[in-house]
Amino acid sequence: MSKYRYLLFCFAVAVTTWAAGQDMLTERVYWIDNDIGTLKTLDPSVATVDVSGLARGIHTFTMRVKDDQGRWSVPVTKYFVISQVNQKEAKTITEREYWIDNNLSTCAALGESVATVDISSLAVGVHSLTMRLKDDVGQWSAAVTKYFIKANNSEDEVNTIVRCLYWFDDNISDPQVVDVDGATGTVSVDVAGLTAGKHNLSWRVCDAKGAWSDTFVSEDFMRYTVPASGIGTFSASTAMALPDGLTAHYTTTTKTSGSKLYVNVGNISGTTIPAETGVLLMGEGGVTFTLVRSVGDVTPPEDNTLMPVVQATHVAQTSGEYTNFMLKDGQFVRIAADPESVKMPENRAYLPVPTSVLGESASSKSILLMWDNSEPTGIDGIQQREEDGRRYNLNGQRVGRDYKGIVIMNGKKVLKK
């Protein structure tokens, strides 16, 4: 190491309110330890200041600058420390030592490799481990302390998780305590009281000895209520697992027939709703489902025309060459020309339709759904002939005449309100 020690100072000096924005700095001066008699000029570039003559300890460095109008800035002072520096450069660690519970009398040496510390004599509870290192110059590092817990893990006693404390949406003022099923090691979490939308779950567990764990927070999950019509739009920033009772669909091309509009609907394959993808969710109207993050993502359909609304945002009636539609009561209706303060709720989707394909239907207020290029179903309130009267829900289960939502009759999907 050179016998001179240097200190590099880089100051960002604030221009005072009376200085013009185009002024140039013409002079920089500094002094040490509030002794203006040591005042020196700094080079215009980033300067190196020699502090080799200073004693060990705390010192001050003060600097001010002058602009091309002859105006000086307010002095700026910073503190720095000169520590003991050996002439020889340290290269290796030569010694390691530690002690327990701030008791220096227990100080012991550690080996060079990963060391094992014997804590068998310590009592059950919280303890501290402090360690410092010495280099080949003979300088010791600062002591570093970490805390650890010695648990009671006697071989003749098996400890188990017996209780769980959980709460939703960081609302720790309303926790729920449930017992852990001893056979399965699981707990039942009641989400029935949660509103539709995003939520998170926090929990702690307790063992048979009464010791509680740290708090864990789950990934966000969602509660989704199917509209009374049996079909609604949905989107999320992450891929979501599709629960039993819901099916996912997407829209493709929009067609016209006279004054009526139709949009073809396809099925999302698998049990995962792709991230950042607008979809249609179908299920029993009025039922609320829980959607959780999927382990992996999937590729969305390339021809999907639904646009996701992950965050609440304003959707205009028209966007360039497109006219926008939203799902309402089982059919797409043209979005009203509302002010920007009116926003579409988060985790929804809308349907942009090229205005050019609307033709004479441009003034139409609604679009009917057409499943897999078949004839339009009962989304527009058309009642199908029941024939044998057998009805099935989307899970293939037979349902009664009072069932509300999408049903399959005579091989076709029909909306029953």
Short mmCIF file of C-alpha atoms in Angstrom, two decimals:
data_model
loop_
_atom_site.label_atom_id
_atom_site.label_comp_id
_atom_site.label_asym_id
_atom_site.label_seq_id
_atom_site.Cartn_x
_atom_site.Cartn_y
_atom_site.Cartn_z
CA MET A 1 0.00 0.00 0.00
CA SER A 2 1.35 3.47 -0.84
CA LYS A 3 2.50 5.58 2.11
CA TYR A 4 0.02 8.21 1.03
CA ARG A 5 -3.64 7.82 1.72
CA TYR A 6 -6.12 9.52 -0.49
CA LEU A 7 -9.76 10.39 -0.02
CA LEU A 8 -12.00 10.82 -3.07
CA PHE A 9 -14.93 13.18 -2.66
CA CYS A 10 -17.70 13.51 -5.25
CA PHE A 11 -20.20 16.16 -4.27
CA ALA A 12 -23.50 16.88 -6.04
CA VAL A 13 -23.86 20.56 -5.18
CA ALA A 14 -27.43 21.92 -5.31
CA VAL A 15 -27.80 25.17 -7.26
CA THR A 16 -29.50 27.80 -5.12
CA THR A 17 -32.73 29.44 -6.16
CA TRP A 18 -30.95 32.66 -7.13
CA ALA A 19 -28.62 30.95 -9.61
CA ALA A 20 -29.60 30.96 -13.29
CA GLY A 21 -30.12 27.54 -14.89
CA GLN A 22 -27.41 28.16 -17.55
CA ASP A 23 -24.67 29.40 -15.11
CA MET A 24 -21.30 27.63 -15.27
CA LEU A 25 -19.09 26.74 -12.30
CA THR A 26 -15.73 28.50 -12.53
CA GLU A 27 -14.08 27.81 -9.18
CA ARG A 28 -14.12 25.16 -6.44
CA VAL A 29 -12.38 25.46 -3.06
CA TYR A 30 -12.20 23.27 0.05
CA TRP A 31 -10.74 23.21 3.56
CA ILE A 32 -10.24 20.58 6.26
CA ASP A 33 -11.51 20.48 9.86
CA ASN A 34 -13.16 23.92 9.68
CA ASP A 35 -9.70 25.52 9.29
CA ILE A 36 -10.20 27.97 6.42
CA GLY A 37 -6.47 28.59 6.58
CA THR A 38 -6.06 25.23 4.82
CA LEU A 39 -8.24 26.46 1.92
CA LYS A 40 -7.19 25.00 -1.43
CA THR A 41 -8.52 25.05 -4.98
CA LEU A 42 -9.96 21.91 -6.57
CA ASP A 43 -9.41 20.96 -10.17
CA PRO A 44 -12.62 21.29 -12.27
CA SER A 45 -12.67 17.54 -12.84
CA VAL A 46 -13.34 15.00 -10.09
CA ALA A 47 -10.57 15.72 -7.59
CA THR A 48 -8.39 13.55 -5.35
CA VAL A 49 -7.66 15.08 -1.95
CA ASP A 50 -4.52 14.05 -0.05
CA VAL A 51 -5.33 13.29 3.59
CA SER A 52 -2.13 11.39 4.41
CA GLY A 53 -1.05 14.08 6.87
CA LEU A 54 -4.15 13.81 9.03
CA ALA A 55 -4.23 12.02 12.37
CA ARG A 56 -6.46 9.03 13.06
CA GLY A 57 -10.02 9.96 13.99
CA ILE A 58 -12.97 12.02 12.74
CA HIS A 59 -12.40 14.96 10.38
CA THR A 60 -14.50 17.36 8.30
CA PHE A 61 -14.26 18.28 4.63
CA THR A 62 -15.93 21.54 3.53
CA MET A 63 -16.37 22.71 -0.06
CA ARG A 64 -18.06 25.57 -1.92
CA VAL A 65 -18.24 26.58 -5.59
CA LYS A 66 -18.46 29.82 -7.57
CA ASP A 67 -20.37 30.42 -10.84
CA ASP A 68 -19.53 32.64 -13.80
CA GLN A 69 -21.59 35.45 -12.24
CA GLY A 70 -19.17 35.61 -9.32
CA ARG A 71 -21.65 34.13 -6.84
CA TRP A 72 -20.48 31.59 -4.23
CA SER A 73 -22.62 28.70 -3.03
CA VAL A 74 -23.31 27.88 0.60
CA PRO A 75 -20.47 25.74 2.05
CA VAL A 76 -21.24 22.03 2.26
CA THR A 77 -19.55 19.95 5.00
CA LYS A 78 -19.13 16.18 5.21
CA TYR A 79 -17.54 14.04 7.94
CA PHE A 80 -15.04 11.23 7.38
CA VAL A 81 -12.89 8.93 9.50
CA ILE A 82 -9.16 8.19 9.22
CA SER A 83 -8.60 4.68 10.56
CA GLN A 84 -5.35 2.81 11.21
CA VAL A 85 -3.97 1.43 7.97
CA ASN A 86 -0.96 -0.87 7.86
CA GLN A 87 1.62 -0.46 5.14
CA LYS A 88 1.26 -4.14 4.27
CA GLU A 89 -1.79 -5.20 2.29
CA ALA A 90 -3.92 -7.94 3.86
CA LYS A 91 -4.46 -10.97 1.65
CA THR A 92 -5.81 -13.87 3.72
CA ILE A 93 -7.83 -14.69 6.83
CA THR A 94 -5.58 -16.30 9.44
CA GLU A 95 -7.77 -16.57 12.51
CA ARG A 96 -11.44 -17.01 13.41
CA GLU A 97 -12.99 -16.93 16.84
CA TYR A 98 -16.47 -16.95 18.36
CA TRP A 99 -18.28 -16.71 21.68
CA ILE A 100 -21.80 -17.48 22.90
CA ASP A 101 -24.36 -15.17 24.53
CA ASN A 102 -21.98 -12.15 24.70
CA ASN A 103 -19.78 -14.07 27.13
CA LEU A 104 -16.18 -13.42 26.02
CA SER A 105 -14.94 -16.00 28.50
CA THR A 106 -16.38 -18.68 26.19
CA CYS A 107 -14.31 -17.37 23.25
CA ALA A 108 -13.01 -20.28 21.14
CA ALA A 109 -11.20 -20.67 17.84
CA LEU A 110 -12.88 -21.83 14.66
CA GLY A 111 -11.18 -23.93 12.00
CA GLU A 112 -10.54 -22.73 8.46
CA SER A 113 -13.22 -24.93 6.88
CA VAL A 114 -16.93 -24.88 7.66
CA ALA A 115 -17.01 -25.34 11.43
CA THR A 116 -19.38 -27.13 13.78
CA VAL A 117 -20.19 -25.34 17.05
CA ASP A 118 -21.13 -27.48 20.03
CA ILE A 119 -24.29 -26.11 21.69
CA SER A 120 -25.27 -29.27 23.57
CA SER A 121 -24.70 -27.59 26.95
CA LEU A 122 -26.97 -24.65 26.18
CA ALA A 123 -30.44 -24.40 27.66
CA VAL A 124 -33.54 -24.43 25.48
CA GLY A 125 -34.35 -20.91 24.24
CA VAL A 126 -32.83 -17.93 22.42
CA HIS A 127 -29.04 -17.50 22.23
CA SER A 128 -26.52 -15.38 20.35
CA LEU A 129 -23.41 -16.36 18.39
CA THR A 130 -20.72 -13.69 17.86
CA MET A 131 -17.75 -14.11 15.51
CA ARG A 132 -14.82 -12.04 14.24
CA LEU A 133 -11.90 -12.65 11.85
CA LYS A 134 -8.22 -11.64 11.77
CA ASP A 135 -6.14 -11.12 8.59
CA ASP A 136 -2.44 -11.73 7.94
CA VAL A 137 -1.69 -8.09 8.79
CA GLY A 138 -2.98 -8.69 12.31
CA GLN A 139 -6.16 -6.61 12.06
CA TRP A 140 -9.41 -7.95 13.53
CA SER A 141 -12.75 -7.39 11.83
CA ALA A 142 -15.77 -5.97 13.59
CA ALA A 143 -17.69 -8.56 15.59
CA VAL A 144 -20.86 -9.89 13.93
CA THR A 145 -23.66 -11.32 16.08
CA LYS A 146 -26.50 -13.61 15.00
CA TYR A 147 -29.34 -15.03 17.07
CA PHE A 148 -30.58 -18.60 17.10
CA ILE A 149 -33.05 -20.77 19.02
CA LYS A 150 -32.24 -24.06 20.63
CA ALA A 151 -35.40 -26.15 20.58
CA ASN A 152 -36.29 -29.12 22.74
CA ASN A 153 -35.83 -31.99 20.29
CA SER A 154 -35.46 -34.98 22.59
CA GLU A 155 -35.63 -38.25 20.69
CA ASP A 156 -38.23 -39.73 23.03
CA GLU A 157 -40.79 -37.03 22.29
CA VAL A 158 -42.42 -36.37 18.91
CA ASN A 159 -43.66 -32.83 18.38
CA THR A 160 -46.60 -32.16 16.04
CA ILE A 161 -48.48 -29.20 14.59
CA VAL A 162 -51.85 -29.03 16.31
CA ARG A 163 -53.34 -25.60 15.65
CA CYS A 164 -53.48 -22.92 12.95
CA LEU A 165 -54.21 -19.20 13.27
CA TYR A 166 -55.13 -17.43 10.01
CA TRP A 167 -56.52 -14.14 8.75
CA PHE A 168 -57.32 -12.52 5.42
CA ASP A 169 -56.10 -9.36 3.71
CA ASP A 170 -53.66 -8.35 6.48
CA ASN A 171 -56.60 -7.89 8.87
CA ILE A 172 -54.96 -9.44 11.94
CA SER A 173 -57.70 -7.93 14.14
CA ASP A 174 -60.05 -10.70 12.94
CA PRO A 175 -58.07 -13.97 13.14
CA GLN A 176 -59.54 -17.46 13.05
CA VAL A 177 -58.14 -20.40 15.03
CA VAL A 178 -58.72 -23.95 13.78
CA ASP A 179 -57.37 -27.34 14.82
CA VAL A 180 -55.15 -29.32 12.48
CA ASP A 181 -56.56 -32.64 11.32
CA GLY A 182 -54.25 -35.16 13.00
CA ALA A 183 -54.79 -37.77 10.28
CA THR A 184 -54.17 -35.57 7.23
CA GLY A 185 -52.20 -32.65 8.69
CA THR A 186 -54.54 -30.19 6.98
CA VAL A 187 -56.91 -27.44 8.05
CA SER A 188 -60.13 -26.12 6.56
CA VAL A 189 -60.12 -22.40 5.76
CA ASP A 190 -63.52 -20.72 5.56
CA VAL A 191 -63.65 -18.24 2.65
CA ALA A 192 -67.43 -18.05 2.38
CA GLY A 193 -67.60 -14.58 3.92
CA LEU A 194 -65.12 -12.99 1.50
CA THR A 195 -66.34 -10.62 -1.17
CA ALA A 196 -65.56 -11.11 -4.85
CA GLY A 197 -62.09 -9.89 -5.84
CA LYS A 198 -58.46 -10.32 -4.75
CA HIS A 199 -57.49 -11.55 -1.29
CA ASN A 200 -54.46 -12.91 0.54
CA LEU A 201 -54.15 -15.38 3.39
CA SER A 202 -51.72 -15.11 6.34
CA TRP A 203 -51.22 -17.87 8.87
CA ARG A 204 -49.18 -19.19 11.80
CA VAL A 205 -49.08 -22.70 13.22
CA CYS A 206 -48.66 -23.91 16.79
CA ASP A 207 -47.05 -27.16 17.94
CA ALA A 208 -48.06 -29.46 20.78
CA LYS A 209 -45.74 -27.58 23.16
CA GLY A 210 -47.45 -24.26 22.56
CA ALA A 211 -44.70 -22.71 20.38
CA TRP A 212 -45.95 -20.58 17.48
CA SER A 213 -44.21 -20.28 14.10
CA ASP A 214 -43.42 -17.13 12.14
CA THR A 215 -46.17 -15.67 9.94
CA PHE A 216 -46.53 -16.94 6.39
CA VAL A 217 -48.38 -15.10 3.61
CA SER A 218 -49.85 -16.94 0.64
CA GLU A 219 -49.95 -15.78 -2.94
CA ASP A 220 -53.03 -13.75 -3.85
CA PHE A 221 -56.17 -15.71 -4.59
CA MET A 222 -59.48 -14.53 -6.00
CA ARG A 223 -63.16 -14.91 -5.27
CA TYR A 224 -65.30 -14.82 -8.42
CA THR A 225 -69.10 -14.67 -8.41
CA VAL A 226 -70.79 -15.90 -11.57
CA PRO A 227 -73.38 -13.37 -12.79
CA ALA A 228 -77.03 -14.42 -12.65
CA SER A 229 -76.94 -15.03 -16.40
CA GLY A 230 -74.45 -17.87 -15.84
CA ILE A 231 -71.63 -16.25 -17.81
CA GLY A 232 -69.19 -13.40 -17.11
CA THR A 233 -65.81 -12.03 -18.21
CA PHE A 234 -62.55 -12.50 -16.32
CA SER A 235 -58.81 -11.76 -16.52
CA ALA A 236 -55.86 -11.81 -14.11
CA SER A 237 -52.21 -10.75 -14.12
CA THR A 238 -51.11 -14.33 -13.39
CA ALA A 239 -52.27 -17.73 -14.59
CA MET A 240 -55.14 -19.04 -12.45
CA ALA A 241 -56.27 -22.62 -11.86
CA LEU A 242 -59.82 -23.27 -13.05
CA PRO A 243 -61.93 -24.71 -10.19
CA ASP A 244 -64.57 -27.40 -10.58
CA GLY A 245 -67.90 -25.93 -11.64
CA LEU A 246 -66.43 -23.29 -13.97
CA THR A 247 -65.54 -23.55 -17.65
CA ALA A 248 -63.44 -21.02 -19.56
CA HIS A 249 -64.08 -19.78 -23.09
CA TYR A 250 -62.87 -17.11 -25.50
CA THR A 251 -64.24 -15.18 -28.46
CA THR A 252 -62.95 -15.14 -32.03
CA THR A 253 -64.53 -13.60 -35.10
CA THR A 254 -67.55 -11.28 -35.13
CA LYS A 255 -70.15 -11.81 -37.85
CA THR A 256 -73.13 -9.82 -39.04
CA SER A 257 -76.49 -10.93 -40.33
CA GLY A 258 -78.71 -8.06 -41.26
CA SER A 259 -79.15 -5.96 -38.14
CA LYS A 260 -77.86 -8.68 -35.80
CA LEU A 261 -74.30 -9.31 -34.61
CA TYR A 262 -72.78 -12.64 -33.60
CA VAL A 263 -69.41 -13.51 -32.03
CA ASN A 264 -68.06 -17.04 -32.18
CA VAL A 265 -67.10 -18.62 -28.84
CA GLY A 266 -64.44 -21.32 -28.38
CA ASN A 267 -63.29 -23.36 -25.37
CA ILE A 268 -60.11 -22.82 -23.34
CA SER A 269 -58.45 -26.23 -23.19
CA GLY A 270 -57.10 -27.63 -19.92
CA THR A 271 -57.68 -26.31 -16.41
CA THR A 272 -55.57 -23.14 -16.47
CA ILE A 273 -56.67 -19.61 -17.35
CA PRO A 274 -53.70 -17.96 -19.11
CA ALA A 275 -52.21 -14.81 -17.59
CA GLU A 276 -53.16 -11.41 -19.04
CA THR A 277 -55.93 -13.04 -21.10
CA GLY A 278 -59.57 -12.07 -21.32
CA VAL A 279 -61.92 -15.06 -21.03
CA LEU A 280 -65.56 -15.94 -20.48
CA LEU A 281 -66.31 -17.96 -17.34
CA MET A 282 -69.44 -20.07 -17.24
CA GLY A 283 -71.06 -21.68 -14.21
CA GLU A 284 -74.13 -21.62 -12.05
CA GLY A 285 -75.37 -18.08 -11.68
CA GLY A 286 -74.89 -16.47 -8.27
CA VAL A 287 -72.33 -19.04 -7.07
CA THR A 288 -68.95 -17.75 -5.84
CA PHE A 289 -65.79 -19.71 -6.66
CA THR A 290 -62.22 -19.50 -5.35
CA LEU A 291 -59.46 -19.19 -7.95
CA VAL A 292 -55.83 -19.68 -6.95
CA ARG A 293 -52.60 -19.14 -8.86
CA SER A 294 -51.63 -21.90 -11.24
CA VAL A 295 -48.25 -23.59 -10.80
CA GLY A 296 -47.42 -22.87 -14.44
CA ASP A 297 -48.69 -20.65 -17.23
CA VAL A 298 -50.15 -21.71 -20.59
CA THR A 299 -50.18 -20.09 -24.00
CA PRO A 300 -53.43 -18.19 -24.69
CA PRO A 301 -55.38 -18.83 -27.90
CA GLU A 302 -53.88 -16.80 -30.74
CA ASP A 303 -57.28 -15.83 -32.16
CA ASN A 304 -58.78 -14.64 -28.86
CA THR A 305 -60.40 -11.21 -29.34
CA LEU A 306 -61.26 -10.48 -25.70
CA MET A 307 -59.12 -7.74 -24.10
CA PRO A 308 -58.13 -8.17 -20.42
CA VAL A 309 -58.75 -5.46 -17.80
CA VAL A 310 -56.39 -6.53 -15.01
CA GLN A 311 -56.55 -3.17 -13.23
CA ALA A 312 -59.65 -0.95 -13.09
CA THR A 313 -59.47 1.37 -16.08
CA HIS A 314 -61.62 3.52 -18.31
CA VAL A 315 -62.68 1.82 -21.54
CA ALA A 316 -63.94 4.23 -24.18
CA GLN A 317 -66.85 3.44 -26.50
CA THR A 318 -64.45 3.48 -29.44
CA SER A 319 -60.71 2.93 -29.71
CA GLY A 320 -59.39 3.99 -33.08
CA GLU A 321 -61.01 1.69 -35.65
CA TYR A 322 -62.75 -0.43 -33.02
CA THR A 323 -66.08 -0.23 -31.20
CA ASN A 324 -65.92 -1.71 -27.70
CA PHE A 325 -68.51 -4.01 -26.12
CA MET A 326 -68.90 -5.30 -22.54
CA LEU A 327 -70.76 -8.37 -21.29
CA LYS A 328 -74.06 -7.67 -19.56
CA ASP A 329 -76.85 -10.11 -18.77
CA GLY A 330 -75.34 -12.79 -20.97
CA GLN A 331 -74.72 -10.72 -24.10
CA PHE A 332 -72.23 -8.13 -25.26
CA VAL A 333 -73.56 -4.58 -25.26
CA ARG A 334 -71.89 -1.51 -26.65
CA ILE A 335 -69.98 0.41 -23.98
CA ALA A 336 -71.58 3.75 -23.16
CA ALA A 337 -69.78 7.02 -23.94
CA ASP A 338 -69.03 7.68 -20.26
CA PRO A 339 -66.46 10.16 -18.92
CA GLU A 340 -62.98 8.91 -18.07
CA SER A 341 -63.87 8.84 -14.38
CA VAL A 342 -66.09 5.80 -15.09
CA LYS A 343 -63.87 2.73 -14.97
CA MET A 344 -64.40 -0.92 -15.81
CA PRO A 345 -63.75 -3.04 -12.68
CA GLU A 346 -60.49 -4.95 -12.38
CA ASN A 347 -60.23 -8.59 -13.49
CA ARG A 348 -62.79 -8.20 -16.25
CA ALA A 349 -62.57 -8.16 -20.06
CA TYR A 350 -64.19 -6.41 -23.01
CA LEU A 351 -64.69 -7.14 -26.69
CA PRO A 352 -63.31 -4.73 -29.32
CA VAL A 353 -65.04 -5.16 -32.70
CA PRO A 354 -63.71 -3.57 -35.90
CA THR A 355 -66.19 -0.83 -36.74
CA SER A 356 -65.75 -1.71 -40.42
CA VAL A 357 -67.32 -5.18 -39.96
CA LEU A 358 -70.39 -3.85 -38.18
CA GLY A 359 -71.87 -2.52 -41.42
CA GLU A 360 -75.53 -1.65 -41.07
CA SER A 361 -75.32 -3.09 -37.53
CA ALA A 362 -73.01 -0.32 -36.40
CA SER A 363 -75.77 1.17 -34.31
CA SER A 364 -76.59 -2.19 -32.71
CA LYS A 365 -76.40 -2.22 -28.95
CA SER A 366 -75.75 -5.94 -28.44
CA ILE A 367 -73.89 -8.98 -29.82
CA LEU A 368 -75.19 -12.55 -29.50
CA LEU A 369 -72.90 -15.46 -28.62
CA MET A 370 -72.48 -18.28 -31.13
CA TRP A 371 -70.90 -21.49 -29.79
CA ASP A 372 -68.36 -23.19 -32.05
CA ASN A 373 -69.85 -21.63 -35.22
CA SER A 374 -73.26 -23.17 -34.46
CA GLU A 375 -76.54 -21.31 -34.42
CA PRO A 376 -76.91 -18.65 -31.68
CA THR A 377 -78.25 -20.09 -28.42
CA GLY A 378 -80.59 -18.68 -25.80
CA ILE A 379 -78.27 -15.84 -24.71
CA ASP A 380 -80.73 -13.40 -26.31
CA GLY A 381 -83.63 -14.84 -24.33
CA ILE A 382 -84.63 -17.43 -26.97
CA GLN A 383 -86.34 -20.40 -25.34
CA GLN A 384 -85.46 -23.81 -26.76
CA ARG A 385 -88.01 -26.61 -27.08
CA GLU A 386 -87.39 -29.01 -24.20
CA GLU A 387 -88.63 -32.21 -25.92
CA ASP A 388 -87.78 -34.93 -23.36
CA GLY A 389 -87.22 -32.31 -20.65
CA ARG A 390 -83.78 -33.56 -19.60
CA ARG A 391 -81.32 -30.87 -18.59
CA TYR A 392 -77.62 -31.11 -17.62
CA ASN A 393 -75.21 -28.59 -16.17
CA LEU A 394 -71.72 -27.96 -17.57
CA ASN A 395 -70.32 -30.79 -15.43
CA GLY A 396 -72.66 -33.31 -17.07
CA GLN A 397 -74.91 -33.63 -14.03
CA ARG A 398 -78.65 -33.80 -14.55
CA VAL A 399 -80.50 -30.80 -13.08
CA GLY A 400 -84.11 -29.85 -12.50
CA ARG A 401 -86.34 -27.33 -14.24
CA ASP A 402 -85.63 -24.65 -11.63
CA TYR A 403 -81.85 -24.71 -12.30
CA LYS A 404 -80.49 -21.27 -13.28
CA GLY A 405 -77.59 -20.64 -15.63
CA ILE A 406 -76.16 -22.47 -18.64
CA VAL A 407 -77.72 -25.89 -19.25
CA ILE A 408 -77.38 -28.45 -22.02
CA MET A 409 -80.65 -29.52 -23.63
CA ASN A 410 -80.95 -31.64 -26.75
CA GLY A 411 -77.21 -31.26 -27.40
CA LYS A 412 -77.22 -27.44 -27.21
CA LYS A 413 -76.16 -24.94 -24.54
CA VAL A 414 -79.05 -22.81 -23.35
CA LEU A 415 -79.20 -19.98 -20.81
CA LYS A 416 -81.96 -20.43 -18.24
CA LYS A 417 -82.81 -17.32 -16.21
#
